[in-house]
């Protein structure tokens, strides 16, 4: 199969031919239809993700067509179009049994602990516990983008923070997961403020329905947000993974507010210095979140299929496999709005 291989940190991916993956006993092999390029891929590209051993095929947000089925997999047959969460839970441990697949200790994560979907084929273990059938009419590029950023935002808002209609949601960081939180937050009946330092992203967030957009670099950003929201947000989402936005997210909450750390803090940001006086005096709740259990995918697909949210504006660029390296390198600086999805694996 044709694949893009990460052989050295911060180096261009090697476009190469690899042996087709063998089918896991309880899994499937998918022919990849589309795979998103995500900031988490950039973390592994830079070498800051401790889970990654080289060489590896990156790519963790994908959809595909079932090509082969292992003897222990009951629910899928060749030809099925499916989507997987980026956390492939074992489906058999006590955490999985209690519905908390994202904390499964035996989880596999394509692109990090096993080869991912920057390739024509991907092996997906534990297929019955993780895969969901795609609606007939769903664009593969959109379906792929659901696998990480949209599902993460859906879990953060509906499970961790339990965002309620009529509340104010403050989204710090207007990248893929931030824009997903904006669109889903609006669909859930919240009013949404988006903060970023890139004017182009703020303008884009405005076109997607943001009630308020503010430049996070402005000295009076918190004051203006408090004014706009009548005292601060009920829920804040940190969607970048760095100290400055985490502090800003905590400080943007009204009393009894809930914050969700969605961005992945690595390197110098792994040990942030945070204003715990704000947590104490504001009686705040701080949630961590990572991914979404596969059993919650149908709720999201149903929301989309019912026409309650249009996520297609998230897809900014459809690229060939050979353009993935440039997309990864671009995460070094402020990126243009929207997400890039690999849809052509032949060049
Ligand atoms: Zn991702
Ligand atoms: Zn498990």
PDB file of C-alpha atoms in Angstrom, residues 163-294:
ATOM      1  CA  UNK A 163     -23.592  22.797  28.303  1.00  0.00           C
ATOM      2  CA  UNK A 164     -27.213  23.924  28.599  1.00  0.00           C
ATOM      3  CA  UNK A 165     -29.349  25.967  26.180  1.00  0.00           C
ATOM      4  CA  UNK A 166     -29.153  29.673  26.915  1.00  0.00           C
ATOM      5  CA  UNK A 167     -25.719  29.497  28.506  1.00  0.00           C
ATOM      6  CA  UNK A 168     -22.663  31.415  27.306  1.00  0.00           C
ATOM      7  CA  UNK A 169     -19.799  29.343  25.933  1.00  0.00           C
ATOM      8  CA  UNK A 170     -16.332  30.911  25.635  1.00  0.00           C
ATOM      9  CA  UNK A 171     -14.075  29.125  23.143  1.00  0.00           C
ATOM     10  CA  UNK A 172     -10.362  29.940  23.462  1.00  0.00           C
ATOM     11  CA  UNK A 173      -8.618  28.975  20.225  1.00  0.00           C
ATOM     12  CA  UNK A 174     -10.285  29.046  16.799  1.00  0.00           C
ATOM     13  CA  UNK A 175      -8.645  25.969  15.251  1.00  0.00           C
ATOM     14  CA  UNK A 176     -10.454  22.779  14.218  1.00  0.00           C
ATOM     15  CA  UNK A 177     -11.658  21.781  17.678  1.00  0.00           C
ATOM     16  CA  UNK A 178     -12.521  25.384  18.607  1.00  0.00           C
ATOM     17  CA  UNK A 179     -14.637  25.883  15.491  1.00  0.00           C
ATOM     18  CA  UNK A 180     -16.296  22.505  16.162  1.00  0.00           C
ATOM     19  CA  UNK A 181     -17.170  23.696  19.680  1.00  0.00           C
ATOM     20  CA  UNK A 182     -18.598  26.901  18.198  1.00  0.00           C
ATOM     21  CA  UNK A 183     -20.859  25.078  15.711  1.00  0.00           C
ATOM     22  CA  UNK A 184     -21.980  22.422  18.196  1.00  0.00           C
ATOM     23  CA  UNK A 185     -22.444  24.968  20.993  1.00  0.00           C
ATOM     24  CA  UNK A 186     -24.730  27.047  18.767  1.00  0.00           C
ATOM     25  CA  UNK A 187     -26.642  23.923  17.744  1.00  0.00           C
ATOM     26  CA  UNK A 188     -27.129  23.054  21.427  1.00  0.00           C
ATOM     27  CA  UNK A 189     -28.731  26.453  22.028  1.00  0.00           C
ATOM     28  CA  UNK A 190     -25.839  28.248  23.692  1.00  0.00           C
ATOM     29  CA  UNK A 191     -24.471  31.663  22.779  1.00  0.00           C
ATOM     30  CA  UNK A 192     -20.821  31.453  21.814  1.00  0.00           C
ATOM     31  CA  UNK A 193     -17.819  33.785  22.063  1.00  0.00           C
ATOM     32  CA  UNK A 194     -14.630  32.831  20.195  1.00  0.00           C
ATOM     33  CA  UNK A 195     -11.207  34.202  21.090  1.00  0.00           C
ATOM     34  CA  UNK A 196      -8.045  33.848  18.993  1.00  0.00           C
ATOM     35  CA  UNK A 197      -5.040  35.967  18.045  1.00  0.00           C
ATOM     36  CA  UNK A 198      -5.533  35.504  14.279  1.00  0.00           C
ATOM     37  CA  UNK A 199      -7.933  38.080  12.804  1.00  0.00           C
ATOM     38  CA  UNK A 200      -8.732  35.786   9.850  1.00  0.00           C
ATOM     39  CA  UNK A 201      -9.890  33.026  12.219  1.00  0.00           C
ATOM     40  CA  UNK A 202     -12.078  35.450  14.145  1.00  0.00           C
ATOM     41  CA  UNK A 203     -13.669  36.676  10.921  1.00  0.00           C
ATOM     42  CA  UNK A 204     -14.301  33.045   9.925  1.00  0.00           C
ATOM     43  CA  UNK A 205     -15.825  32.268  13.347  1.00  0.00           C
ATOM     44  CA  UNK A 206     -18.149  35.228  12.852  1.00  0.00           C
ATOM     45  CA  UNK A 207     -19.351  33.831   9.512  1.00  0.00           C
ATOM     46  CA  UNK A 208     -20.009  30.499  11.286  1.00  0.00           C
ATOM     47  CA  UNK A 209     -22.390  32.197  13.710  1.00  0.00           C
ATOM     48  CA  UNK A 210     -20.235  33.258  16.666  1.00  0.00           C
ATOM     49  CA  UNK A 211     -22.193  35.751  18.770  1.00  0.00           C
ATOM     50  CA  UNK A 212     -18.996  37.489  19.867  1.00  0.00           C
ATOM     51  CA  UNK A 213     -15.428  37.336  18.535  1.00  0.00           C
ATOM     52  CA  UNK A 214     -12.536  38.958  20.399  1.00  0.00           C
ATOM     53  CA  UNK A 215      -8.814  39.157  19.777  1.00  0.00           C
ATOM     54  CA  UNK A 216      -7.179  37.279  22.658  1.00  0.00           C
ATOM     55  CA  UNK A 217      -4.101  39.511  22.389  1.00  0.00           C
ATOM     56  CA  UNK A 218      -6.048  42.668  23.305  1.00  0.00           C
ATOM     57  CA  UNK A 219      -5.359  43.866  26.846  1.00  0.00           C
ATOM     58  CA  UNK A 220      -9.057  44.343  27.611  1.00  0.00           C
ATOM     59  CA  UNK A 221     -10.281  41.030  26.169  1.00  0.00           C
ATOM     60  CA  UNK A 222     -11.539  39.696  29.536  1.00  0.00           C
ATOM     61  CA  UNK A 223     -13.309  42.938  30.361  1.00  0.00           C
ATOM     62  CA  UNK A 224     -15.073  43.008  26.995  1.00  0.00           C
ATOM     63  CA  UNK A 225     -16.022  39.342  27.262  1.00  0.00           C
ATOM     64  CA  UNK A 226     -17.467  39.876  30.743  1.00  0.00           C
ATOM     65  CA  UNK A 227     -19.466  42.789  29.410  1.00  0.00           C
ATOM     66  CA  UNK A 228     -20.747  40.838  26.385  1.00  0.00           C
ATOM     67  CA  UNK A 229     -21.733  37.806  28.448  1.00  0.00           C
ATOM     68  CA  UNK A 230     -23.234  39.652  31.388  1.00  0.00           C
ATOM     69  CA  UNK A 231     -20.601  38.569  33.898  1.00  0.00           C
ATOM     70  CA  UNK A 232     -18.566  35.806  32.256  1.00  0.00           C
ATOM     71  CA  UNK A 233     -19.093  32.510  30.467  1.00  0.00           C
ATOM     72  CA  UNK A 234     -20.901  29.549  32.040  1.00  0.00           C
ATOM     73  CA  UNK A 235     -18.611  27.177  30.164  1.00  0.00           C
ATOM     74  CA  UNK A 236     -15.119  27.804  28.758  1.00  0.00           C
ATOM     75  CA  UNK A 237     -13.276  25.522  26.365  1.00  0.00           C
ATOM     76  CA  UNK A 238      -9.482  25.676  26.072  1.00  0.00           C
ATOM     77  CA  UNK A 239      -8.781  24.535  22.516  1.00  0.00           C
ATOM     78  CA  UNK A 240      -5.031  24.967  22.063  1.00  0.00           C
ATOM     79  CA  UNK A 241      -3.126  23.380  24.949  1.00  0.00           C
ATOM     80  CA  UNK A 242      -0.940  26.253  26.104  1.00  0.00           C
ATOM     81  CA  UNK A 243      -0.662  28.117  29.394  1.00  0.00           C
ATOM     82  CA  UNK A 244      -1.856  31.523  28.150  1.00  0.00           C
ATOM     83  CA  UNK A 245      -5.178  30.193  26.808  1.00  0.00           C
ATOM     84  CA  UNK A 246      -5.778  27.937  29.812  1.00  0.00           C
ATOM     85  CA  UNK A 247      -5.354  30.895  32.154  1.00  0.00           C
ATOM     86  CA  UNK A 248      -7.564  33.035  29.926  1.00  0.00           C
ATOM     87  CA  UNK A 249     -10.242  30.317  29.823  1.00  0.00           C
ATOM     88  CA  UNK A 250     -10.279  30.008  33.622  1.00  0.00           C
ATOM     89  CA  UNK A 251     -10.464  33.774  34.052  1.00  0.00           C
ATOM     90  CA  UNK A 252     -13.309  34.093  31.525  1.00  0.00           C
ATOM     91  CA  UNK A 253     -15.761  32.119  33.665  1.00  0.00           C
ATOM     92  CA  UNK A 254     -18.490  33.491  35.858  1.00  0.00           C
ATOM     93  CA  UNK A 255     -18.813  32.037  39.359  1.00  0.00           C
ATOM     94  CA  UNK A 256     -19.659  28.323  39.393  1.00  0.00           C
ATOM     95  CA  UNK A 257     -18.408  28.166  35.777  1.00  0.00           C
ATOM     96  CA  UNK A 258     -17.065  24.981  34.187  1.00  0.00           C
ATOM     97  CA  UNK A 259     -13.887  24.802  32.124  1.00  0.00           C
ATOM     98  CA  UNK A 260     -12.860  21.976  29.830  1.00  0.00           C
ATOM     99  CA  UNK A 261      -9.185  21.492  28.945  1.00  0.00           C
ATOM    100  CA  UNK A 262      -9.469  20.200  25.377  1.00  0.00           C
ATOM    101  CA  UNK A 263      -6.056  21.260  24.056  1.00  0.00           C
ATOM    102  CA  UNK A 264      -3.226  18.842  24.784  1.00  0.00           C
ATOM    103  CA  UNK A 265      -0.524  20.483  26.920  1.00  0.00           C
ATOM    104  CA  UNK A 266       2.937  19.152  26.037  1.00  0.00           C
ATOM    105  CA  UNK A 267       6.545  20.270  26.531  1.00  0.00           C
ATOM    106  CA  UNK A 268       6.883  23.495  28.509  1.00  0.00           C
ATOM    107  CA  UNK A 269       3.082  23.661  28.808  1.00  0.00           C
ATOM    108  CA  UNK A 270       2.780  20.299  30.567  1.00  0.00           C
ATOM    109  CA  UNK A 271       3.362  21.961  33.940  1.00  0.00           C
ATOM    110  CA  UNK A 272       1.403  25.194  33.729  1.00  0.00           C
ATOM    111  CA  UNK A 273       1.241  27.777  36.491  1.00  0.00           C
ATOM    112  CA  UNK A 274      -2.463  28.500  36.891  1.00  0.00           C
ATOM    113  CA  UNK A 275      -4.548  30.967  38.934  1.00  0.00           C
ATOM    114  CA  UNK A 276      -6.025  28.606  41.527  1.00  0.00           C
ATOM    115  CA  UNK A 277      -7.350  31.580  43.437  1.00  0.00           C
ATOM    116  CA  UNK A 278      -9.844  31.911  40.557  1.00  0.00           C
ATOM    117  CA  UNK A 279     -10.868  28.266  41.022  1.00  0.00           C
ATOM    118  CA  UNK A 280     -11.303  28.798  44.759  1.00  0.00           C
ATOM    119  CA  UNK A 281     -13.080  32.137  44.800  1.00  0.00           C
ATOM    120  CA  UNK A 282     -15.148  31.400  41.681  1.00  0.00           C
ATOM    121  CA  UNK A 283     -15.977  27.882  42.896  1.00  0.00           C
ATOM    122  CA  UNK A 284     -15.078  26.693  39.401  1.00  0.00           C
ATOM    123  CA  UNK A 285     -15.106  23.167  38.018  1.00  0.00           C
ATOM    124  CA  UNK A 286     -12.159  22.118  35.835  1.00  0.00           C
ATOM    125  CA  UNK A 287     -12.610  19.136  33.500  1.00  0.00           C
ATOM    126  CA  UNK A 288     -10.064  17.321  31.401  1.00  0.00           C
ATOM    127  CA  UNK A 289     -11.252  15.567  28.279  1.00  0.00           C
ATOM    128  CA  UNK A 290      -9.737  13.406  25.571  1.00  0.00           C
ATOM    129  CA  UNK A 291     -11.667  11.958  22.658  1.00  0.00           C
ATOM    130  CA  UNK A 292     -15.114  10.411  22.814  1.00  0.00           C
ATOM    131  CA  UNK A 293     -16.346   6.854  23.338  1.00  0.00           C
ATOM    132  CA  UNK A 294     -17.434   5.237  20.064  1.00  0.00           C
TER     133      UNK A 294
END
